[in-house]
Amino acid sequence: MLARVWSASILGIDAVKVGVEVDVAGGLPKTIVVGLPDTAVQESRERVKSALKNSGFAFPVRKIVINLTPADLRKEGPSFDLPISIGILAASEQIDPMLLGDYLFLGEVSLDGSLRSVAGVLPIAAAAQKLGIKGIVVPADNAKEAAVVEGLAVYGLNHLGEVADFLDRPHQYTPTPFDDQITSQNSCQFIPDLKDVKGQNHARRALEIAAAGGHNLIFVGPPGSGKTMLARRLPGILPPLSFQEALEVSQIHSVAGFLKDKGSLLTERPFRSPHHSASGPSLVGGGSFPRPGEISLAHRGILFLDELTEFKRNVLEFLRQPLEDGFVSISRTRQSVIFPAQFTLIASTNPCPCGYYGDPIQNCTCSPRQREQYWAKLSGPLMDRIDLQVMVNRLKPEEMTRQSTGEPSEPIRERVKKARDKATERFKVLANISCNAEMSSSQLRNFCVLDDASRNLLEGAIRKLGLSARAMDRILKVSRTIADLADENNIQSYHVAEAIQYRTIDRF
């Protein structure tokens, strides 16, 4: 007998509907899996065989052919265990196959028949809802994650026997409800507060502008000046994700396996901080069957690169296209995928190998040639894409011993949210733009109109600093954000002047 069960496979961060066809026929006992299965799918034959026997079902002692369609799509992972098990039970007439076409099945099966959670359930649930699937059957640990998708009945079950009983008596099972109290995995209460930072008013202001406009930022200063401390407090002044943004971010993390066993929707913006030994593929994503890298995991959030000049130059060059386009395209022989990568880059570095160039207290021991080689790791095109370039000087003794604290994160967060709301209102007629940093050159002409004084000031800065057209666009975007923070509709010359002073490294 032939039976067909619906499942799904992940392609990038999207899901593709997969048909699991099972044919139980006469012949020598043998189980064959076709349709480009990987090793994990091939191994499901043994897991399913033991799971069925240990769950009280009979495993057919006949020839079993399992076909995964479409045949030209690579299938990977243990998530096909459950649909294969159900297909075998239906093909051997141990369960009624009538309802199989209404549901999509997903899950790993243990040898005792219990269901284990799998990665990528959220994007699969979203795809199932768009395809008109009535419901989805997943392991209980994945139920809350899948239930985020509206209009889809999600059944979280614990054992293969429960799935068989559900197909016989579906009316006795209640779908998992969406938990509107779902909380973030990285709650704000655990994010360091800016009140811990003493002094550094110039750097704090740059951090606020970066948060309000989604601008890329680099801190340059000697060791111990507070660069990393400042950067790690940026998440505390960022506004929370909207529901649609949270869904996007959660889908990426679900595909990467970081929502497994969590059952929650990310509501706080991600903060990723890879080590400087990271490779290019780990940063942008890759592999034989591409998976999202750090820049995609930082989508709608922060990618923090501490000690930027310690990263290999070729690795840093991988960032150029995603910083400009907001996505990364990865091509392999069998497939090409696109991962979203709209992130804010925050970086920090020392001004020279010893770290003390320009320091008023400790003398620099580096030669001009050493400093030149040190900065050569950061190409001009990469630095052009960093909007805010800020020198962070060491604190004075009286500042270090001061008992009073700086302004806490909460009021700054409110100002940032107000500025972002102003930008959102301005861009409401445009698609895929949520902050000033995402404006294109053509949109700058509409939203960043300068008066004569501002234009003359900008032209003088371009001549003196030798700025590129891209650097000029970055200044305009920062000026627009500064005006938003001041709750002004038009960009004034003092907004442009402040934006120009954040091109520190262009004068370094």
Tab-separated table of C-alpha atoms in Angstrom, residues 32-487:
chain	number	residue	atom	x	y	z
A	32	ILE	CA	15.245	2.119	1.000
A	33	VAL	CA	15.244	5.922	1.325
A	34	VAL	CA	15.528	7.972	-1.880
A	35	GLY	CA	15.205	11.658	-2.712
A	36	LEU	CA	18.663	13.078	-1.830
A	37	PRO	CA	18.650	12.211	1.897
A	38	ASP	CA	21.694	13.078	3.994
A	39	THR	CA	23.267	10.741	6.559
A	40	ALA	CA	20.868	11.750	9.350
A	41	VAL	CA	17.878	10.933	7.153
A	42	GLN	CA	19.403	7.621	6.082
A	43	GLU	CA	19.936	6.701	9.729
A	44	SER	CA	16.255	7.337	10.439
A	45	ARG	CA	15.533	3.831	9.099
A	46	GLU	CA	17.046	2.267	12.208
A	47	ARG	CA	15.578	4.815	14.622
A	48	VAL	CA	12.089	4.424	13.171
A	49	LYS	CA	12.297	0.627	13.199
A	50	SER	CA	13.145	0.515	16.894
A	51	ALA	CA	10.692	3.306	17.771
A	52	LEU	CA	7.758	1.522	16.137
A	53	LYS	CA	8.525	-1.784	17.844
A	54	ASN	CA	9.030	-0.161	21.251
A	55	SER	CA	5.774	1.792	20.860
A	56	GLY	CA	3.687	-1.329	20.353
A	57	PHE	CA	3.443	-1.199	16.563
A	58	ALA	CA	4.596	-3.778	14.033
A	59	PHE	CA	7.383	-2.940	11.646
A	60	PRO	CA	6.514	-4.491	8.244
A	61	VAL	CA	8.810	-7.375	7.323
A	62	ARG	CA	8.533	-6.434	3.663
A	63	LYS	CA	10.192	-4.192	1.099
A	64	ILE	CA	9.703	-0.531	2.104
A	65	VAL	CA	10.542	2.300	-0.286
A	66	ILE	CA	10.544	5.842	1.133
A	67	ASN	CA	10.643	8.657	-1.401
A	68	LEU	CA	11.209	12.287	-0.349
A	69	THR	CA	9.872	14.781	-2.890
A	70	PRO	CA	10.898	16.973	-4.618
A	71	ALA	CA	13.699	14.600	-5.521
A	72	ASP	CA	16.201	17.332	-6.477
A	73	LEU	CA	16.097	19.034	-3.052
A	74	ARG	CA	18.635	17.895	-0.482
A	75	LYS	CA	16.942	16.632	2.711
A	76	GLU	CA	18.886	16.821	5.947
A	77	GLY	CA	18.437	16.423	9.674
A	78	PRO	CA	16.398	14.115	11.926
A	79	SER	CA	13.115	16.024	11.502
A	80	PHE	CA	11.851	13.452	8.951
A	81	ASP	CA	11.743	10.672	11.575
A	82	LEU	CA	8.137	11.412	12.544
A	83	PRO	CA	6.651	11.680	9.017
A	84	ILE	CA	8.495	8.510	7.959
A	85	SER	CA	7.109	6.675	11.001
A	86	ILE	CA	3.562	7.855	10.283
A	87	GLY	CA	3.963	6.964	6.608
A	88	ILE	CA	5.006	3.405	7.441
A	89	LEU	CA	2.077	2.994	9.860
A	90	ALA	CA	-0.367	4.268	7.235
A	91	ALA	CA	1.110	2.190	4.398
A	92	SER	CA	0.936	-0.940	6.568
A	93	GLU	CA	-2.692	-0.119	7.504
A	94	GLN	CA	-1.993	0.288	11.228
A	95	ILE	CA	-3.544	3.790	11.258
A	96	ASP	CA	-6.223	5.496	9.164
A	97	PRO	CA	-4.580	7.563	6.372
A	98	MET	CA	-7.637	9.782	5.841
A	99	LEU	CA	-6.323	12.825	7.785
A	100	LEU	CA	-2.699	12.704	6.627
A	101	GLY	CA	-3.242	15.283	3.881
A	102	ASP	CA	-4.516	17.881	6.365
A	103	TYR	CA	-1.456	17.999	8.607
A	104	LEU	CA	2.289	18.527	8.359
A	105	PHE	CA	4.521	16.348	10.573
A	106	LEU	CA	7.927	17.215	11.971
A	107	GLY	CA	10.113	15.736	14.697
A	108	GLU	CA	12.922	13.438	15.730
A	109	VAL	CA	11.954	10.040	17.127
A	110	SER	CA	13.852	8.335	19.950
A	111	LEU	CA	14.260	4.567	20.110
A	112	ASP	CA	11.491	4.363	22.717
A	113	GLY	CA	9.083	6.310	20.503
A	114	SER	CA	9.288	9.643	22.328
A	115	LEU	CA	9.546	12.818	20.248
A	116	ARG	CA	12.509	15.149	20.453
A	117	SER	CA	12.599	18.800	19.438
A	118	VAL	CA	14.205	19.883	16.160
A	119	ALA	CA	15.542	23.156	14.750
A	120	GLY	CA	13.730	25.341	12.233
A	121	VAL	CA	10.156	24.767	13.392
A	122	LEU	CA	9.143	28.451	13.307
A	123	PRO	CA	9.834	29.111	9.588
A	124	ILE	CA	8.243	25.744	8.740
A	125	ALA	CA	5.100	26.683	10.669
A	126	ALA	CA	4.985	30.041	8.874
A	127	ALA	CA	5.314	28.298	5.497
A	128	ALA	CA	2.623	25.750	6.416
A	129	GLN	CA	0.192	28.536	7.240
A	130	LYS	CA	0.813	30.215	3.864
A	131	LEU	CA	0.324	26.882	2.047
A	132	GLY	CA	-3.090	26.383	3.630
A	133	ILE	CA	-2.115	23.402	5.807
A	134	LYS	CA	-4.779	22.791	8.443
A	135	GLY	CA	-2.372	21.997	11.255
A	136	ILE	CA	1.130	20.930	12.185
A	137	VAL	CA	2.177	18.095	14.510
A	138	VAL	CA	5.474	18.698	16.310
A	139	PRO	CA	7.263	17.536	19.471
A	140	ALA	CA	5.834	19.139	22.609
A	141	ASP	CA	9.042	21.119	23.174
A	142	ASN	CA	8.545	22.899	19.826
A	143	ALA	CA	4.821	23.617	20.277
A	144	LYS	CA	5.086	27.123	21.767
A	145	GLU	CA	7.565	28.138	19.100
A	146	ALA	CA	5.252	27.015	16.274
A	147	ALA	CA	2.154	28.473	17.952
A	148	VAL	CA	3.489	31.988	17.296
A	149	VAL	CA	2.091	31.666	13.751
A	150	GLU	CA	-1.528	32.808	13.641
A	151	GLY	CA	-4.142	30.783	11.790
A	152	LEU	CA	-2.352	27.454	12.192
A	153	ALA	CA	-3.414	24.671	14.561
A	154	VAL	CA	-0.321	23.405	16.377
A	155	TYR	CA	-0.362	20.065	18.194
A	156	GLY	CA	2.575	19.392	20.489
A	157	LEU	CA	2.807	15.691	21.331
A	158	ASN	CA	5.267	13.661	23.359
A	159	HIS	CA	5.186	10.160	21.898
A	160	LEU	CA	4.636	8.297	18.646
A	161	GLY	CA	1.654	6.547	20.235
A	162	GLU	CA	0.046	9.932	20.906
A	163	VAL	CA	0.437	10.896	17.249
A	164	ALA	CA	-1.307	7.684	16.146
A	165	ASP	CA	-4.098	8.297	18.675
A	166	PHE	CA	-4.418	11.914	17.477
A	167	LEU	CA	-4.970	10.742	13.888
A	168	ASP	CA	-7.714	8.371	15.083
A	169	ARG	CA	-9.397	10.886	17.423
A	170	PRO	CA	-8.273	14.438	16.465
A	171	HIS	CA	-11.325	16.059	18.112
A	172	GLN	CA	-10.048	15.027	21.558
A	173	TYR	CA	-6.858	17.082	21.213
A	174	THR	CA	-6.638	20.843	21.740
A	175	PRO	CA	-4.202	22.951	19.699
A	176	THR	CA	-1.439	24.729	21.586
A	177	PRO	CA	-2.549	28.358	22.177
A	178	PHE	CA	-0.325	31.319	21.415
A	179	ASP	CA	1.226	32.593	24.629
A	180	ASP	CA	0.880	36.386	24.515
A	181	GLN	CA	3.071	36.573	27.614
A	182	ILE	CA	5.965	35.034	25.702
A	183	THR	CA	9.188	36.667	26.870
A	184	SER	CA	12.592	37.288	25.421
A	185	GLN	CA	15.517	34.985	26.001
A	186	ASN	CA	17.732	37.975	26.753
A	187	SER	CA	15.659	40.181	29.018
A	188	CYS	CA	16.628	43.830	29.569
A	189	GLN	CA	17.176	43.226	33.262
A	190	PHE	CA	20.391	41.379	32.407
A	191	ILE	CA	21.759	44.102	30.069
A	192	PRO	CA	24.415	46.365	31.658
A	193	ASP	CA	23.272	49.941	32.316
A	194	LEU	CA	24.952	53.062	30.935
A	195	LYS	CA	24.883	54.622	34.380
A	196	ASP	CA	27.931	52.481	35.171
A	197	VAL	CA	29.993	54.482	32.639
A	198	LYS	CA	31.750	57.487	34.139
A	199	GLY	CA	32.549	60.447	31.916
A	200	GLN	CA	32.927	59.779	28.167
A	201	ASN	CA	30.055	62.134	27.323
A	202	HIS	CA	31.176	62.376	23.699
A	203	ALA	CA	31.158	58.577	23.317
A	204	ARG	CA	27.814	58.264	25.113
A	205	ARG	CA	26.297	60.788	22.701
A	206	ALA	CA	27.635	58.797	19.729
A	207	LEU	CA	26.121	55.631	21.199
A	208	GLU	CA	22.729	57.344	21.474
A	209	ILE	CA	22.899	58.507	17.848
A	210	ALA	CA	23.907	55.022	16.690
A	211	ALA	CA	20.931	53.514	18.530
A	212	ALA	CA	18.462	56.096	17.219
A	213	GLY	CA	19.459	55.779	13.567
A	214	GLY	CA	20.896	52.265	13.322
A	215	HIS	CA	24.304	53.716	12.426
A	216	ASN	CA	27.552	51.766	12.376
A	217	LEU	CA	30.040	52.924	15.012
A	218	ILE	CA	33.696	52.404	15.867
A	219	PHE	CA	35.425	53.385	19.110
A	220	VAL	CA	39.171	54.070	18.951
A	221	GLY	CA	41.172	54.544	22.116
A	222	PRO	CA	43.869	53.230	24.455
A	223	PRO	CA	43.411	50.116	26.614
A	224	GLY	CA	41.131	50.657	29.593
A	225	SER	CA	39.380	53.741	28.216
A	226	GLY	CA	35.978	52.013	28.287
A	227	LYS	CA	35.385	51.120	24.618
A	228	THR	CA	34.072	47.620	25.267
A	229	MET	CA	32.156	48.753	28.334
A	230	LEU	CA	30.319	51.342	26.243
A	231	ALA	CA	29.565	48.965	23.383
A	232	ARG	CA	28.111	46.262	25.622
A	233	ARG	CA	25.615	48.753	27.026
A	234	LEU	CA	24.136	49.615	23.642
A	235	PRO	CA	21.397	46.915	23.774
A	236	GLY	CA	20.000	48.611	26.881
A	237	ILE	CA	19.092	51.781	24.941
A	238	LEU	CA	17.686	50.081	21.839
A	239	PRO	CA	13.902	49.925	21.414
A	240	PRO	CA	12.297	46.459	21.555
A	241	LEU	CA	11.572	44.567	18.370
A	242	SER	CA	8.177	44.947	16.765
A	243	PHE	CA	6.204	41.710	16.427
A	244	GLN	CA	7.102	41.374	12.737
A	245	GLU	CA	10.792	42.029	13.452
A	246	ALA	CA	10.691	39.541	16.341
A	247	LEU	CA	9.245	36.948	13.982
A	248	GLU	CA	12.054	37.568	11.456
A	249	VAL	CA	14.786	37.321	14.094
A	250	SER	CA	13.246	34.276	15.748
A	251	GLN	CA	13.033	32.438	12.423
A	252	ILE	CA	16.755	32.940	11.840
A	253	HIS	CA	17.617	31.736	15.333
A	254	SER	CA	15.223	28.813	14.929
A	255	VAL	CA	17.012	27.680	11.752
A	256	ALA	CA	20.353	27.992	13.552
A	257	GLY	CA	18.988	25.834	16.390
A	258	PHE	CA	19.141	28.514	19.072
A	259	LEU	CA	15.410	28.363	19.848
A	260	LYS	CA	15.454	24.619	20.407
A	261	ASP	CA	13.990	23.715	23.814
A	262	LYS	CA	13.287	27.399	24.462
A	263	GLY	CA	9.728	27.818	23.263
A	264	SER	CA	9.982	31.591	23.239
A	265	LEU	CA	9.955	34.452	20.782
A	266	LEU	CA	12.891	36.851	20.784
A	267	THR	CA	11.663	40.323	21.688
A	268	GLU	CA	14.988	41.994	22.485
A	269	ARG	CA	17.415	42.869	19.710
A	270	PRO	CA	20.231	40.315	19.353
A	271	PHE	CA	23.785	41.180	20.366
A	272	ARG	CA	26.449	39.023	18.716
A	273	SER	CA	30.120	39.305	19.631
A	274	PRO	CA	32.313	36.820	17.701
A	275	HIS	CA	35.986	36.374	18.652
A	276	HIS	CA	38.600	37.913	16.379
A	277	SER	CA	39.730	34.423	15.345
A	278	ALA	CA	36.372	33.893	13.569
A	279	SER	CA	36.539	32.734	9.957
A	280	GLY	CA	34.718	34.288	7.026
A	281	PRO	CA	32.067	31.539	6.737
A	282	SER	CA	31.325	31.694	10.471
A	283	LEU	CA	30.769	35.434	10.110
A	284	VAL	CA	28.609	35.537	6.975
A	285	GLY	CA	27.275	31.978	6.992
A	286	GLY	CA	28.100	29.025	4.809
A	287	GLY	CA	28.785	25.324	4.754
A	288	SER	CA	27.903	22.689	2.189
A	289	PHE	CA	24.274	23.316	3.108
A	290	PRO	CA	24.378	26.988	4.122
A	291	ARG	CA	23.466	28.029	7.633
A	292	PRO	CA	23.213	31.626	8.925
A	293	GLY	CA	26.406	33.191	10.261
A	294	GLU	CA	26.997	35.825	12.921
A	295	ILE	CA	25.855	38.739	10.755
A	296	SER	CA	22.490	37.086	10.111
A	297	LEU	CA	22.124	36.108	13.763
A	298	ALA	CA	22.633	39.832	14.459
A	299	HIS	CA	19.767	40.766	12.083
A	300	ARG	CA	17.787	43.729	13.483
A	301	GLY	CA	20.366	43.938	16.269
A	302	ILE	CA	24.050	44.484	16.994
A	303	LEU	CA	27.217	42.853	15.658
A	304	PHE	CA	30.049	43.817	18.021
A	305	LEU	CA	33.596	43.271	16.775
A	306	ASP	CA	35.977	43.907	19.657
A	307	GLU	CA	39.616	44.531	18.712
A	308	LEU	CA	38.625	45.073	15.076
A	309	THR	CA	42.186	45.265	13.775
A	310	GLU	CA	42.914	41.787	15.167
A	311	PHE	CA	40.482	40.261	12.674
A	312	LYS	CA	42.012	39.050	9.435
A	313	ARG	CA	41.628	41.584	6.640
A	314	ASN	CA	39.989	39.101	4.259
A	315	VAL	CA	37.420	38.266	6.946
A	316	LEU	CA	36.547	41.940	7.440
A	317	GLU	CA	36.107	42.391	3.697
A	318	PHE	CA	33.241	39.896	3.862
A	319	LEU	CA	31.280	42.614	5.718
A	320	ARG	CA	31.296	45.151	2.894
A	321	GLN	CA	28.414	43.791	0.823
A	322	PRO	CA	26.086	42.978	3.777
A	323	LEU	CA	26.696	46.423	5.296
A	324	GLU	CA	25.604	48.028	2.032
A	325	ASP	CA	22.772	45.715	0.963
A	326	GLY	CA	21.329	44.388	4.229
A	327	PHE	CA	21.552	40.756	3.139
A	328	VAL	CA	24.137	38.136	2.234
A	329	SER	CA	23.867	35.793	-0.728
A	330	ILE	CA	25.638	32.444	-0.461
A	331	SER	CA	26.036	30.279	-3.551
A	332	ARG	CA	26.936	26.615	-3.562
A	333	THR	CA	26.984	24.006	-6.311
A	334	ARG	CA	23.598	22.586	-5.367
A	335	GLN	CA	21.835	25.700	-4.112
A	336	SER	CA	21.945	29.445	-3.492
A	337	VAL	CA	20.372	31.041	-0.436
A	338	ILE	CA	19.880	34.580	0.816
A	339	PHE	CA	20.122	35.396	4.519
A	340	PRO	CA	18.892	38.755	5.858
A	341	ALA	CA	21.608	40.825	7.520
A	342	GLN	CA	20.302	44.256	8.489
A	343	PHE	CA	22.514	44.790	11.518
A	344	THR	CA	24.318	47.648	13.207
A	345	LEU	CA	28.081	47.193	13.327
A	346	ILE	CA	29.751	48.326	16.545
A	347	ALA	CA	33.529	47.957	16.641
A	348	SER	CA	36.395	48.921	18.909
A	349	THR	CA	40.144	49.044	18.417
A	350	ASN	CA	43.340	50.553	19.755
A	351	PRO	CA	44.977	53.393	17.798
A	352	CYS	CA	48.198	51.406	17.277
A	353	PRO	CA	49.768	48.019	18.131
A	354	CYS	CA	50.929	49.154	21.580
A	355	GLY	CA	47.651	51.013	22.111
A	356	TYR	CA	48.985	54.384	23.256
A	357	TYR	CA	49.373	56.510	20.131
A	358	GLY	CA	48.132	59.995	20.978
A	359	ASP	CA	47.816	59.205	24.686
A	360	PRO	CA	48.819	62.226	26.820
A	361	ILE	CA	50.268	60.100	29.637
A	362	GLN	CA	51.940	57.011	28.201
A	363	ASN	CA	54.207	57.317	25.183
A	364	CYS	CA	53.629	55.217	22.078
A	365	THR	CA	56.437	52.766	21.264
A	366	CYS	CA	55.306	52.010	17.703
A	367	SER	CA	57.068	53.259	14.598
A	368	PRO	CA	55.132	55.072	11.850
A	369	ARG	CA	55.540	51.977	9.682
A	370	GLN	CA	54.007	49.742	12.376
A	371	ARG	CA	51.032	52.086	12.763
A	372	GLU	CA	50.543	52.157	9.012
A	373	GLN	CA	50.546	48.360	8.782
A	374	TYR	CA	48.170	48.184	11.755
A	375	TRP	CA	45.555	50.388	10.098
A	376	ALA	CA	46.080	48.781	6.693
A	377	LYS	CA	43.880	45.909	7.909
A	378	LEU	CA	40.903	48.272	7.659
A	379	SER	CA	40.301	49.139	4.010
A	380	GLY	CA	38.983	52.508	2.892
A	381	PRO	CA	35.706	51.049	1.553
A	382	LEU	CA	35.056	49.337	4.896
A	383	MET	CA	35.723	52.490	6.915
A	384	ASP	CA	33.479	54.470	4.547
A	385	ARG	CA	30.616	52.258	5.694
A	386	ILE	CA	31.123	53.167	9.357
A	387	ASP	CA	29.055	56.272	10.059
A	388	LEU	CA	30.396	57.235	13.490
A	389	GLN	CA	34.135	57.167	14.199
A	390	VAL	CA	34.825	58.199	17.773
A	391	MET	CA	38.016	58.671	19.760
A	392	VAL	CA	37.659	57.469	23.358
A	393	ASN	CA	40.318	58.970	25.634
A	394	ARG	CA	41.324	57.606	29.011
A	395	LEU	CA	39.513	59.058	32.016
A	396	LYS	CA	41.073	61.680	34.214
A	397	PRO	CA	41.830	60.607	37.820
A	398	GLU	CA	39.043	62.807	39.198
A	399	GLU	CA	36.580	61.200	36.796
A	400	MET	CA	37.606	57.676	37.805
A	401	THR	CA	37.176	58.369	41.518
A	402	ARG	CA	33.897	60.249	41.100
A	403	GLN	CA	31.044	58.699	43.081
A	404	SER	CA	28.237	60.035	40.898
A	405	THR	CA	27.059	57.928	37.990
A	406	GLY	CA	26.167	58.838	34.441
A	407	GLU	CA	22.684	59.041	32.943
A	408	PRO	CA	20.994	55.616	33.139
A	409	SER	CA	19.896	53.693	30.069
A	410	GLU	CA	16.122	54.040	30.539
A	411	PRO	CA	15.686	57.768	29.708
A	412	ILE	CA	18.126	57.412	26.812
A	413	ARG	CA	16.103	54.445	25.559
A	414	GLU	CA	12.966	56.606	25.614
A	415	ARG	CA	14.673	59.318	23.531
A	416	VAL	CA	15.904	56.700	21.083
A	417	LYS	CA	12.431	55.197	20.786
A	418	LYS	CA	10.920	58.624	20.143
A	419	ALA	CA	13.480	59.328	17.399
A	420	ARG	CA	12.860	55.927	15.803
A	421	ASP	CA	9.114	56.480	15.896
A	422	LYS	CA	9.656	59.783	14.076
A	423	ALA	CA	11.692	57.974	11.401
A	424	THR	CA	9.088	55.207	11.125
A	425	GLU	CA	6.377	57.780	10.500
A	426	ARG	CA	8.528	59.405	7.822
A	427	PHE	CA	9.178	56.095	6.040
A	428	LYS	CA	5.695	54.624	6.404
A	429	VAL	CA	5.069	54.793	2.649
A	430	LEU	CA	8.330	52.941	1.942
A	431	ALA	CA	8.929	49.210	2.273
A	432	ASN	CA	11.789	47.597	4.210
A	433	ILE	CA	13.106	50.800	5.827
A	434	SER	CA	12.947	51.009	9.589
A	435	CYS	CA	15.688	53.540	10.440
A	436	ASN	CA	17.726	56.356	8.893
A	437	ALA	CA	20.801	54.220	8.236
A	438	GLU	CA	18.827	52.151	5.718
A	439	MET	CA	18.018	55.072	3.393
A	440	SER	CA	19.260	54.804	-0.187
A	441	SER	CA	21.012	57.623	-2.040
A	442	SER	CA	17.825	58.544	-3.889
A	443	GLN	CA	15.864	58.708	-0.634
A	444	LEU	CA	18.465	61.028	0.877
A	445	ARG	CA	17.459	63.686	-1.647
A	446	ASN	CA	13.902	63.578	-0.317
A	447	PHE	CA	14.495	63.250	3.423
A	448	CYS	CA	17.834	65.032	3.951
A	449	VAL	CA	17.345	68.400	2.262
A	450	LEU	CA	20.018	70.941	3.269
A	451	ASP	CA	19.830	74.716	3.417
A	452	ASP	CA	22.636	76.859	1.947
A	453	ALA	CA	24.592	77.102	5.218
A	454	SER	CA	24.505	73.339	5.780
A	455	ARG	CA	25.469	72.640	2.169
A	456	ASN	CA	28.470	74.994	2.316
A	457	LEU	CA	29.608	73.400	5.578
A	458	LEU	CA	29.384	69.910	4.097
A	459	GLU	CA	31.213	70.896	0.902
A	460	GLY	CA	34.057	72.382	2.964
A	461	ALA	CA	34.353	69.157	4.993
A	462	ILE	CA	34.461	67.055	1.830
A	463	ARG	CA	37.314	69.162	0.412
A	464	LYS	CA	39.311	69.271	3.640
A	465	LEU	CA	38.903	65.619	4.620
A	466	GLY	CA	38.852	64.160	1.122
A	467	LEU	CA	35.591	62.335	1.798
A	468	SER	CA	34.044	59.956	-0.708
A	469	ALA	CA	30.451	60.158	-1.941
A	470	ARG	CA	29.552	57.255	0.353
A	471	ALA	CA	31.059	59.058	3.373
A	472	MET	CA	29.010	62.150	2.452
A	473	ASP	CA	25.840	60.034	2.397
A	474	ARG	CA	26.722	58.696	5.841
A	475	ILE	CA	27.092	62.244	7.171
A	476	LEU	CA	23.663	63.130	5.803
A	477	LYS	CA	22.077	60.085	7.455
A	478	VAL	CA	23.688	60.897	10.809
A	479	SER	CA	22.551	64.529	10.463
A	480	ARG	CA	18.992	63.304	9.911
A	481	THR	CA	19.193	61.215	13.090
A	482	ILE	CA	20.598	64.086	15.142
A	483	ALA	CA	17.691	66.241	13.956
A	484	ASP	CA	15.244	63.485	14.927
A	485	LEU	CA	16.725	63.283	18.426
A	486	ALA	CA	16.228	67.049	18.681
A	487	ASP	CA	12.636	66.575	17.427
